[in-house]
Each structure stands twice: as C-alpha cells, then as structure tokens.
Short mmCIF file of C-alpha atoms in Angstrom, two decimals:
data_model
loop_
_atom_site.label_atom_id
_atom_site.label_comp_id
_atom_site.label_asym_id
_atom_site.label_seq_id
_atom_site.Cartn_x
_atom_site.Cartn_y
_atom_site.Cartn_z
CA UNK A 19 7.49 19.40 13.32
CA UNK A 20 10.33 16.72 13.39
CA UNK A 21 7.92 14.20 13.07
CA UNK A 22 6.41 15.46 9.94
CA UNK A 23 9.53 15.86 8.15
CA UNK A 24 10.23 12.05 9.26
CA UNK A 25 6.96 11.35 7.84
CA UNK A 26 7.24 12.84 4.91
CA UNK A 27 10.89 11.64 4.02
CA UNK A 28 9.48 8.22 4.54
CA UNK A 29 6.59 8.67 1.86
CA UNK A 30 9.20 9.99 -0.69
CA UNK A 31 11.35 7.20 -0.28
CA UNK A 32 8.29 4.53 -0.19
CA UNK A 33 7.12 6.82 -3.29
CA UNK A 34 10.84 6.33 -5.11
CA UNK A 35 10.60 3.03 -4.30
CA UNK A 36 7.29 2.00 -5.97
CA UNK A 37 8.41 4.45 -8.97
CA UNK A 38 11.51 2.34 -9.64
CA UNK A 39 10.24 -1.16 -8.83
CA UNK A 40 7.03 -0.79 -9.57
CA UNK A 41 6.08 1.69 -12.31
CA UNK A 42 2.90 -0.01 -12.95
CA UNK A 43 1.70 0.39 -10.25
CA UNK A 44 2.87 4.01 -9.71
CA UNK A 45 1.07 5.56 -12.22
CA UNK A 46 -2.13 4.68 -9.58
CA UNK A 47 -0.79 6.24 -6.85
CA UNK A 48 -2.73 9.82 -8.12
CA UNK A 49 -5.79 7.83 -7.68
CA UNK A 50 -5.30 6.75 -4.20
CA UNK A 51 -8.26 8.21 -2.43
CA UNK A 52 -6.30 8.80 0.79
CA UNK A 53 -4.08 12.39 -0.05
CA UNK A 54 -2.88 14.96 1.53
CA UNK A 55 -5.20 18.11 1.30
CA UNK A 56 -3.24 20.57 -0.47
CA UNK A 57 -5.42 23.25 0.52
CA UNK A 58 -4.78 26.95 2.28
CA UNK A 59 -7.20 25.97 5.40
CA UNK A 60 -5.99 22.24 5.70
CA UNK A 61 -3.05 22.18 8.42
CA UNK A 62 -0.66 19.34 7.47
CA UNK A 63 -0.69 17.26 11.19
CA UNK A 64 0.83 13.96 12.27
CA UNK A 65 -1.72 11.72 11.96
CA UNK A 66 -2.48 12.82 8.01
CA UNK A 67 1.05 12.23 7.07
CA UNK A 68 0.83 8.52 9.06
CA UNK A 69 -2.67 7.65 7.76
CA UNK A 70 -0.94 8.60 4.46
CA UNK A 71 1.86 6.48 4.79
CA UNK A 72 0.03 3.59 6.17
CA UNK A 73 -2.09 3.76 2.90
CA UNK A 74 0.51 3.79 0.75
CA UNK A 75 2.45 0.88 2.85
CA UNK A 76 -0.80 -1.32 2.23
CA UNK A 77 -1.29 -0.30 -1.28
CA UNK A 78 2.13 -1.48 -2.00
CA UNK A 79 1.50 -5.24 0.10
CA UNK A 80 -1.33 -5.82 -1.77
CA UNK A 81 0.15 -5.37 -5.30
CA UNK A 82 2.78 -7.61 -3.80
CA UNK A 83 1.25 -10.10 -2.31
CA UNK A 84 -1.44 -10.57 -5.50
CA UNK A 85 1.78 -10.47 -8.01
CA UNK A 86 3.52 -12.33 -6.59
CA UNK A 87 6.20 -14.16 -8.92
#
C-alpha cells in the first residue's frame, strides 16, 4: 500500500505543478483518456497509479517540448 500512496503523492504534486505553470494545459487533464476508474469493483493497484503517472509525465513533455519558448 506504501507504494500507492507514493504514487499517488507524486500525481498530486505533478497535478499542482501543471495547475500552476501550466493552466492551459490543465484544464485538459479531465480529458486525458488514461484515469483512474473510480468505480466500486475497480481495485486501485500499482501498475494503474504508474501507467497513470507515466501518462501524465508524457502529457506534460509534449506540451513542453512543442511550446517551447
């Protein structure tokens, strides 16, 4: 369970992040087709919470690396 909380303390600060230095791109982030199921049946498990964070990792590099300054 350690590992999810890890996990999931490193999407809220990746998620802070974009929200303060990139609002423009934040307001995307609901469309992001990878989410976590927020369902009764769907067990949160490690490799969710790292696909999830790897998606939003790439997300952000992208918008980066194609507005670039």
């Amino acid at each position: 369970m350690k590992k999810i909380q890890k996990l999931t303390q490193e999407i809220n600060e990746l998620t802070v992040r974009i929200e303060q230095e990139y609002p423009e791109l934040y307001r995307y982030l609901d469309e992001n087709p990878i989410t976590i199921p927020v369902d009764d049946e769907a067990k949160p498990t490690i490799k969710l919470f790292t696909d999830y964070l790897e998606s939003l990792k790439s997300i952000l590099e992208k918008y980066m690396e194609s507005h670039k300054k």
